[in-house]
GROMACS .gro file of N, CA, C and O in nm:
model
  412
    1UNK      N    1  -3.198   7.482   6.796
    1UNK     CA    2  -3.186   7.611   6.858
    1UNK      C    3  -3.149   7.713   6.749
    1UNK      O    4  -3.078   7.684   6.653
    2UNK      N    5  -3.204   7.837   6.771
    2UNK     CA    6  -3.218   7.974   6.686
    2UNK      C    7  -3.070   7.997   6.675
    2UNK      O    8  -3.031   7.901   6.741
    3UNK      N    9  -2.961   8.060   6.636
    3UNK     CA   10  -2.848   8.091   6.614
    3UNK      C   11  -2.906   8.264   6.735
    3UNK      O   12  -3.020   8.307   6.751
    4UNK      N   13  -2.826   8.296   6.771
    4UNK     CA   14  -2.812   8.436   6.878
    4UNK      C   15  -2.820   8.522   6.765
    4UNK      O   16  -2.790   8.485   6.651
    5UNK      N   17  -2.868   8.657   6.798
    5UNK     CA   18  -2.880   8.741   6.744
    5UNK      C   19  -2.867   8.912   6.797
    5UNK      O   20  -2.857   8.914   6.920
    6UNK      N   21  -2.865   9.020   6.751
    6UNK     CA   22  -2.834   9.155   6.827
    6UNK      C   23  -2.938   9.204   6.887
    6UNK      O   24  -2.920   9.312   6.943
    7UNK      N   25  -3.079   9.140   6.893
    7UNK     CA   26  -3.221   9.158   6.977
    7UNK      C   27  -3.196   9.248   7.101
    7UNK      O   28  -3.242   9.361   7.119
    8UNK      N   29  -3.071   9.140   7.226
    8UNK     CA   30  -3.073   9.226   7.365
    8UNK      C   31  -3.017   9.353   7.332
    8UNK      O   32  -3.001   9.418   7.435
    9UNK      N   33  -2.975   9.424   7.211
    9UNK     CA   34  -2.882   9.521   7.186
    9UNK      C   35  -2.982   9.643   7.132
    9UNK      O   36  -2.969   9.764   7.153
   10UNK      N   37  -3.057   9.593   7.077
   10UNK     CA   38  -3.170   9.676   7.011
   10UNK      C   39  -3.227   9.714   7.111
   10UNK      O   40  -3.250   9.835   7.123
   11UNK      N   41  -3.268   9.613   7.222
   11UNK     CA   42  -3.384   9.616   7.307
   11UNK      C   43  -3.322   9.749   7.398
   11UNK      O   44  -3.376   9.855   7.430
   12UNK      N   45  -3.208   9.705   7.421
   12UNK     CA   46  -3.161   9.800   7.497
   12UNK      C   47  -3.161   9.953   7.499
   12UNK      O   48  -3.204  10.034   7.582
   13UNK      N   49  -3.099   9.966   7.382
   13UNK     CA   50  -3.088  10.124   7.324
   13UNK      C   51  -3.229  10.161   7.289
   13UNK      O   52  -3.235  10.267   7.227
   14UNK      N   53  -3.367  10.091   7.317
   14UNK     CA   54  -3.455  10.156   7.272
   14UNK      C   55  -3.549  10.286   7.315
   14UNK      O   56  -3.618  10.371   7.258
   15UNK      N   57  -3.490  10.231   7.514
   15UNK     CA   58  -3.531  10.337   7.565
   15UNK      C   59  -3.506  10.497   7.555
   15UNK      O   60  -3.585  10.591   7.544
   16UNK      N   61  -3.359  10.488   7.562
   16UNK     CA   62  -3.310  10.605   7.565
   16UNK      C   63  -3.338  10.650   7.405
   16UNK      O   64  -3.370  10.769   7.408
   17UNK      N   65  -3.337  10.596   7.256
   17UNK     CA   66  -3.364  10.664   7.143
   17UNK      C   67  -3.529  10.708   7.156
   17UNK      O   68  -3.560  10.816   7.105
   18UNK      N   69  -3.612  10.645   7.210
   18UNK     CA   70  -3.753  10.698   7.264
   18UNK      C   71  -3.733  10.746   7.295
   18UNK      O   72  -3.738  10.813   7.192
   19UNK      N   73  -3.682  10.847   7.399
   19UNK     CA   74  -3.661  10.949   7.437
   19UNK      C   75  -3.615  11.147   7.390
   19UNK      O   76  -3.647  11.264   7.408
   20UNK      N   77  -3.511  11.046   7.316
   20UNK     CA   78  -3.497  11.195   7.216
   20UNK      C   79  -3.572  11.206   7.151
   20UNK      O   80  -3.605  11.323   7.137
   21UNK      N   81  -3.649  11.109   7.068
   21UNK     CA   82  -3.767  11.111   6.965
   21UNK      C   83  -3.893  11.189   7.028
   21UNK      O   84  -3.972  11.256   6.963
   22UNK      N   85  -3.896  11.168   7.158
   22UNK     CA   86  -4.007  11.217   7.279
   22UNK      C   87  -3.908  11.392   7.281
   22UNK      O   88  -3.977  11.471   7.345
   23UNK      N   89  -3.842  11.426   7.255
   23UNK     CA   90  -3.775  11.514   7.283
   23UNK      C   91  -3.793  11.633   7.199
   23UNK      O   92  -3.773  11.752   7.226
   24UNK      N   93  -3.847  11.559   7.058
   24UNK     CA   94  -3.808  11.677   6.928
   24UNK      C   95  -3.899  11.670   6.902
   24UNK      O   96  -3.926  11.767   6.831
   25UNK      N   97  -4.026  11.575   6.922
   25UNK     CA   98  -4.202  11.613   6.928
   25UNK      C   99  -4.225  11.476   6.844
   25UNK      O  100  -4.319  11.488   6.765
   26UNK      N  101  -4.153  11.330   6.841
   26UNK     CA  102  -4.187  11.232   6.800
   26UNK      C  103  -4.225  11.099   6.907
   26UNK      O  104  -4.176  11.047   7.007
   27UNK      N  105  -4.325  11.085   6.834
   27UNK     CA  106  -4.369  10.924   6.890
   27UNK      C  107  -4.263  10.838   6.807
   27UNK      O  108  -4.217  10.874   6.699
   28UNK      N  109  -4.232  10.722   6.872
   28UNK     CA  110  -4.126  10.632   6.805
   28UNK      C  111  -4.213  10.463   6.844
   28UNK      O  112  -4.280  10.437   6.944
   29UNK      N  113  -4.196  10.413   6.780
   29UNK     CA  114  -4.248  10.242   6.750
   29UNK      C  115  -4.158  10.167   6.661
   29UNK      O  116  -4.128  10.200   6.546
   30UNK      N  117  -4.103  10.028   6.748
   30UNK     CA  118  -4.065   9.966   6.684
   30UNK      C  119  -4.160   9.883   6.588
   30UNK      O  120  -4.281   9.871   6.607
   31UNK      N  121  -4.090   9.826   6.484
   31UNK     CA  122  -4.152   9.771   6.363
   31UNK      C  123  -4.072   9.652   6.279
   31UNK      O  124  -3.973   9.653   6.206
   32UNK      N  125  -4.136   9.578   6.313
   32UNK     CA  126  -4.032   9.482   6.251
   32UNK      C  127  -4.019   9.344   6.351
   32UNK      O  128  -4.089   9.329   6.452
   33UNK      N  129  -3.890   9.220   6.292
   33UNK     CA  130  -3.873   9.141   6.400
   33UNK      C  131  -3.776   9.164   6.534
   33UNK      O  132  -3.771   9.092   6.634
   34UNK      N  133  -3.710   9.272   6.507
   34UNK     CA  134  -3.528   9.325   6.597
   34UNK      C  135  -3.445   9.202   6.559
   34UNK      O  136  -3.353   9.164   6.631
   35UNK      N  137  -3.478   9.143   6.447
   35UNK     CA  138  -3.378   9.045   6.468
   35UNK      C  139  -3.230   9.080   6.398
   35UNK      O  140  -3.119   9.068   6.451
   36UNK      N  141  -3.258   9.120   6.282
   36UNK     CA  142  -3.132   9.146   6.178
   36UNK      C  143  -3.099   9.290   6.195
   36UNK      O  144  -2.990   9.343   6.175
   37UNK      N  145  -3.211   9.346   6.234
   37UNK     CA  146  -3.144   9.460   6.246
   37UNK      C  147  -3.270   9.577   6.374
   37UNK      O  148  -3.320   9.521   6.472
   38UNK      N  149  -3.290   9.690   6.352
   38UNK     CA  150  -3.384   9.758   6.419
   38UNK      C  151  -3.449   9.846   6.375
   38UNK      O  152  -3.407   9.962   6.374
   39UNK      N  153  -3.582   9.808   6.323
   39UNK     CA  154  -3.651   9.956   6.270
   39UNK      C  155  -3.741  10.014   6.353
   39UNK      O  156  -3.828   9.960   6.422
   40UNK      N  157  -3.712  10.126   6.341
   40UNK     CA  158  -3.795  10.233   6.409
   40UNK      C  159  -3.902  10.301   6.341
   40UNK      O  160  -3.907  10.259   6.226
   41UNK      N  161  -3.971  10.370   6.359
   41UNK     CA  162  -4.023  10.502   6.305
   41UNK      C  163  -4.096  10.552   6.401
   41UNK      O  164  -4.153  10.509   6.502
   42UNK      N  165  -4.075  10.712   6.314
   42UNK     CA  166  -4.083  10.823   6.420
   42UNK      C  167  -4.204  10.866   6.328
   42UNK      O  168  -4.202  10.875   6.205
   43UNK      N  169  -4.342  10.899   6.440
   43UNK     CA  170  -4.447  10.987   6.377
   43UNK      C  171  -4.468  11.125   6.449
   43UNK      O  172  -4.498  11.122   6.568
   44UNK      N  173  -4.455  11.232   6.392
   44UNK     CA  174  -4.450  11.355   6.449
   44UNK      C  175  -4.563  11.382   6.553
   44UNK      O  176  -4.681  11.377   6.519
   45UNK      N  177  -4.527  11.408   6.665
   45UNK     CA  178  -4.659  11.395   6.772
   45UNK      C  179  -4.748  11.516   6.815
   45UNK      O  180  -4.854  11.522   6.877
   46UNK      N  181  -4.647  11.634   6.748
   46UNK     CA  182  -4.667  11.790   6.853
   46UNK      C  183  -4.667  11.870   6.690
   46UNK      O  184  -4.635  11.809   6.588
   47UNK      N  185  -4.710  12.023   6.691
   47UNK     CA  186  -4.737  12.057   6.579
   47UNK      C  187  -4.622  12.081   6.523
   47UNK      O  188  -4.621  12.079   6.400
   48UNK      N  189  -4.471  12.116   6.608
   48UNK     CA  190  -4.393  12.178   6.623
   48UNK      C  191  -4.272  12.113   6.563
   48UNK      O  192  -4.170  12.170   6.526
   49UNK      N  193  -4.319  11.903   6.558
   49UNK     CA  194  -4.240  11.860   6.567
   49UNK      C  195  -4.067  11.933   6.495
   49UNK      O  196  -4.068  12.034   6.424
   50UNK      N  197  -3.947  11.864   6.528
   50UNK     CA  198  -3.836  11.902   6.461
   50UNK      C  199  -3.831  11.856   6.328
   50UNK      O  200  -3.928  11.802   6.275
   51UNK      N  201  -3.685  11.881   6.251
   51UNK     CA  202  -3.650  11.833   6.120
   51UNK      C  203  -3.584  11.691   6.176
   51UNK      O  204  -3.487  11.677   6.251
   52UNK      N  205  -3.679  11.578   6.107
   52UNK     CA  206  -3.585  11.473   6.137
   52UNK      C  207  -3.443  11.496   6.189
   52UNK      O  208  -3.413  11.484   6.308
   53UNK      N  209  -3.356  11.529   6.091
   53UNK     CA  210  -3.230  11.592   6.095
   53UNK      C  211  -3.180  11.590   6.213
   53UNK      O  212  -3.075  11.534   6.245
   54UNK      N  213  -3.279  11.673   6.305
   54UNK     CA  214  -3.178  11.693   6.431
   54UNK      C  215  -3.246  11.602   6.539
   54UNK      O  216  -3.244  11.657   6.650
   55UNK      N  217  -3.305  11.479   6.538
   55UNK     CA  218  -3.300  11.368   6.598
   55UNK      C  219  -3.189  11.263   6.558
   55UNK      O  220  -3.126  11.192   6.636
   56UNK      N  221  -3.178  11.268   6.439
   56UNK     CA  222  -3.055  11.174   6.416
   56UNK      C  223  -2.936  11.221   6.473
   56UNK      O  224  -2.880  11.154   6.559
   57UNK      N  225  -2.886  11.339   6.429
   57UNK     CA  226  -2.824  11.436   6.505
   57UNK      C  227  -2.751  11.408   6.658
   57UNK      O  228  -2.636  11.371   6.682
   58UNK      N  229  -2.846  11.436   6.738
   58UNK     CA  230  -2.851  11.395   6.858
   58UNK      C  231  -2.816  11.263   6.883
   58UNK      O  232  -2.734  11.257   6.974
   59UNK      N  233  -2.842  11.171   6.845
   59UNK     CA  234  -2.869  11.038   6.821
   59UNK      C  235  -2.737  11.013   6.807
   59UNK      O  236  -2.709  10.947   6.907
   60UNK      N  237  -2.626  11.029   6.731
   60UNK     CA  238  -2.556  10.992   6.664
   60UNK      C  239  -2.435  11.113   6.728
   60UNK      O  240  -2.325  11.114   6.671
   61UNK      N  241  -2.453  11.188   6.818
   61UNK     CA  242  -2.354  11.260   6.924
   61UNK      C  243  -2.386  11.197   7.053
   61UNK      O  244  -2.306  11.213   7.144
   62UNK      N  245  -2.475  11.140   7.070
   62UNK     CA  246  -2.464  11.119   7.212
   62UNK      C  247  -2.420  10.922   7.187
   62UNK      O  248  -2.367  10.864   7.282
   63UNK      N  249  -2.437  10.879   7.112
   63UNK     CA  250  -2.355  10.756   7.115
   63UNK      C  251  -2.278  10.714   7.003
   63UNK      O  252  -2.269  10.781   6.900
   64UNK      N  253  -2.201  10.564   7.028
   64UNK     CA  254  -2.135  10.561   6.922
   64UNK      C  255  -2.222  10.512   6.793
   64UNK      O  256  -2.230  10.392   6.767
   65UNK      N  257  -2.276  10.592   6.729
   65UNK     CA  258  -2.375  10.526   6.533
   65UNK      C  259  -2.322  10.646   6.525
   65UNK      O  260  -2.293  10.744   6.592
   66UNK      N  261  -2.320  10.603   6.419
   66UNK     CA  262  -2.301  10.720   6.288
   66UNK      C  263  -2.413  10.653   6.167
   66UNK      O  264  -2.439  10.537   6.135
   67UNK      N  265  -2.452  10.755   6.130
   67UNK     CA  266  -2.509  10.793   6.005
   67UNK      C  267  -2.463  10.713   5.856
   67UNK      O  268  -2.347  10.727   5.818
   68UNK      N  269  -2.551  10.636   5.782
   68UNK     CA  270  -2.464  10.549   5.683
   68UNK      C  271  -2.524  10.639   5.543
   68UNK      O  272  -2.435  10.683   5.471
   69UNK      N  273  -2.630  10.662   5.512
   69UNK     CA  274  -2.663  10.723   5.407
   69UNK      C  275  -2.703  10.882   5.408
   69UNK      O  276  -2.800  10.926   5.470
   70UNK      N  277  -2.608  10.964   5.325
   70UNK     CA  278  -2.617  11.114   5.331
   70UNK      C  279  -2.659  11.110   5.164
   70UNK      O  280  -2.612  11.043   5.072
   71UNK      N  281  -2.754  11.198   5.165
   71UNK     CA  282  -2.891  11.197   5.201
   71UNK      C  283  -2.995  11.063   5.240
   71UNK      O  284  -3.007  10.953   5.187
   72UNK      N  285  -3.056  11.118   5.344
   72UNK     CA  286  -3.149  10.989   5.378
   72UNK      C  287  -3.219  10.950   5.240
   72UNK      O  288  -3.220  11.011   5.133
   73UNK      N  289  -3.270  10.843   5.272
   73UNK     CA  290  -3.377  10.802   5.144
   73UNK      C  291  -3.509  10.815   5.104
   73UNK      O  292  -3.548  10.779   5.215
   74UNK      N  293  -3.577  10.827   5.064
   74UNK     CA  294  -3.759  10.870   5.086
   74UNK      C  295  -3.820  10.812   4.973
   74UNK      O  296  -3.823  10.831   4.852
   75UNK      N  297  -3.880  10.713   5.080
   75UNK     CA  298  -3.980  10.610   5.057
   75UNK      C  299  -4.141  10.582   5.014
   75UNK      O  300  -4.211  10.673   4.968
   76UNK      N  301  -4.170  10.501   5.026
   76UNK     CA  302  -4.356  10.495   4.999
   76UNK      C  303  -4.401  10.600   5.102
   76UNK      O  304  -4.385  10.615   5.223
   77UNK      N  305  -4.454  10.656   5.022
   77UNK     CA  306  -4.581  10.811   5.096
   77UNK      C  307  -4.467  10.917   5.151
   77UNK      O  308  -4.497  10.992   5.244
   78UNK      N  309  -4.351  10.921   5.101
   78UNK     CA  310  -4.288  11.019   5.119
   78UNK      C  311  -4.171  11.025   5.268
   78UNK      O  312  -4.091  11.114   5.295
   79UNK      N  313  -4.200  10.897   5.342
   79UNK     CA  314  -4.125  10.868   5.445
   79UNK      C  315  -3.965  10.846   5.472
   79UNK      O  316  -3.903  10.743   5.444
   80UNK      N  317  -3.914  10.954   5.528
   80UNK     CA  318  -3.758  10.949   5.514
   80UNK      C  319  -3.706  10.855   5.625
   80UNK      O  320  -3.758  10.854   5.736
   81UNK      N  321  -3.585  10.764   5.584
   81UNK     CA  322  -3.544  10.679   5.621
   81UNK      C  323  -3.383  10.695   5.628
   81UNK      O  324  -3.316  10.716   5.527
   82UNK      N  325  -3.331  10.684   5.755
   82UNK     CA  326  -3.185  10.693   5.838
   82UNK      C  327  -3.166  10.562   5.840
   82UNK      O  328  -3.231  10.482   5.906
   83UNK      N  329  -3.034  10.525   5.732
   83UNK     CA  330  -2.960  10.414   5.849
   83UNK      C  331  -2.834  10.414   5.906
   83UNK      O  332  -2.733  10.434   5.839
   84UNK      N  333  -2.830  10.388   6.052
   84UNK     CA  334  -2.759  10.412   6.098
   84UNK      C  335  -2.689  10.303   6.134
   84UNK      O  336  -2.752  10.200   6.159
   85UNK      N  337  -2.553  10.304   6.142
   85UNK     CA  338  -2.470  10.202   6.212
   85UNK      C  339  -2.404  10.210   6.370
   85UNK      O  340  -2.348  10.306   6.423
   86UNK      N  341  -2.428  10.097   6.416
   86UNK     CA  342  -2.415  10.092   6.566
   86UNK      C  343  -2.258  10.065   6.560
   86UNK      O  344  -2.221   9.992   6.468
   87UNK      N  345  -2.161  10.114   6.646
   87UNK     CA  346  -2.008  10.107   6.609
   87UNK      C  347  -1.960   9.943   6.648
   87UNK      O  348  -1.848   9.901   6.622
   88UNK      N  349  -2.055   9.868   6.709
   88UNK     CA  350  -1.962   9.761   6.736
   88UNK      C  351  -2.069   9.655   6.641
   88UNK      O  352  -2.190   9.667   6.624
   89UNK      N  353  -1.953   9.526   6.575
   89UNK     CA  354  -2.075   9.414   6.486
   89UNK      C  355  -2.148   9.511   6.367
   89UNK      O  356  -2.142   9.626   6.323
   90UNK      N  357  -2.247   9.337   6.337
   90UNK     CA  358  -2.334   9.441   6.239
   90UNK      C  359  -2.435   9.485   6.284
   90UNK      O  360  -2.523   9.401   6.263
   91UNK      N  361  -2.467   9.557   6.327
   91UNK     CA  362  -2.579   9.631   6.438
   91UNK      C  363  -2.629   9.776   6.368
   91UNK      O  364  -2.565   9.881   6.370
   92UNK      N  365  -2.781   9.748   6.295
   92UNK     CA  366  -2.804   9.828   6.190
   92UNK      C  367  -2.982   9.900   6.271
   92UNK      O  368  -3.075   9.831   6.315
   93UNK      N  369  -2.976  10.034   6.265
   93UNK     CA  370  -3.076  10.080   6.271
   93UNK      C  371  -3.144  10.170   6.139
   93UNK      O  372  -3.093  10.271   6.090
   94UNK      N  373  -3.255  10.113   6.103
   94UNK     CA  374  -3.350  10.173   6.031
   94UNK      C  375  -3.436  10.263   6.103
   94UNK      O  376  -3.503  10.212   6.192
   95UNK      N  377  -3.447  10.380   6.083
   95UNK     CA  378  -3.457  10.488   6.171
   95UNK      C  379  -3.639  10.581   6.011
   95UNK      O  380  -3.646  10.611   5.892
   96UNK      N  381  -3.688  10.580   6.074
   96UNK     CA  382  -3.804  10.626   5.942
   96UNK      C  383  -3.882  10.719   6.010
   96UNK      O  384  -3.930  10.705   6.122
   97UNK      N  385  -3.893  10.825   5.929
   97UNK     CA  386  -3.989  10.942   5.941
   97UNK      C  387  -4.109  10.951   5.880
   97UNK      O  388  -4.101  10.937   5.758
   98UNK      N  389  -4.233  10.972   5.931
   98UNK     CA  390  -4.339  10.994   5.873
   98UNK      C  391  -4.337  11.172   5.803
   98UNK      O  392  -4.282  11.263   5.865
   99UNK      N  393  -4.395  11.191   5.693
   99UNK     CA  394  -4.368  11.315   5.716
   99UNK      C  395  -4.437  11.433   5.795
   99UNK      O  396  -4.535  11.392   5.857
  100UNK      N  397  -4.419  11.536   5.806
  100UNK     CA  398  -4.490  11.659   5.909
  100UNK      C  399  -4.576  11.719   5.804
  100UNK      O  400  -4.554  11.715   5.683
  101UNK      N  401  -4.657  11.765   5.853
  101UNK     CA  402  -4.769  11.799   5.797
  101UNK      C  403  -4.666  11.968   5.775
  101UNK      O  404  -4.587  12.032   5.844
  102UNK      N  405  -4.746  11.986   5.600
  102UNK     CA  406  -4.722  12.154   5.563
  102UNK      C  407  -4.791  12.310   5.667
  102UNK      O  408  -4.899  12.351   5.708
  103UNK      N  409  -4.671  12.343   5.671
  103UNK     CA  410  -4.778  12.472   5.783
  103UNK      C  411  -4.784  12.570   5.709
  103UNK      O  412  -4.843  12.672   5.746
   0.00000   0.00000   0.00000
């Protein structure tokens, strides 16, 4: 047998972080196994989308994560990446932005 893991915990919170992501003009998809931890990414859906910024933002006032790396990090093709910590265990979200197109 597999050792337990934070999966039902991820699974859980996924709805409601889809949501704000649906909120600030992002599509959100998980990526990954959810096992060790939870990655997300957000692809901007609307022309309008927001500054990452204030999805994490939100994110991170309306429950208990906080924010682990100030400044986020930016990755292959320019993709900014949040990780956030969930307040209880080790319960880690990888949170990734595609970037928005120049207007």
């Amino acid at each position: 047998m597999k050792p337990a893991n934070n999966a039902p915990v991820y699974i859980g919170a996924y709805k409601e972080l889809t949501e704000i992501a649906r909120k600030h003009g992002y599509a959100m998809a998980v990526h990954g196994s959810v096992a060790r931890d939870l990655d997300l990414i957000c692809i901007p859906w609307i022309d309008d989308a927001d500054d990452p910024q204030a999805v994490v933002d939100e994110i991170t006032s309306r429950f208990a994560i906080k924010e682990t790396d100030k400044p986020p990090r930016v990755r292959e093709h320019g993709r900014i990446v949040y990780t956030l910590l969930v307040s209880f265990g080790d319960c880690f979200i990888d949170l990734s932005f595609t970037p928005r197109a120049a207007r």
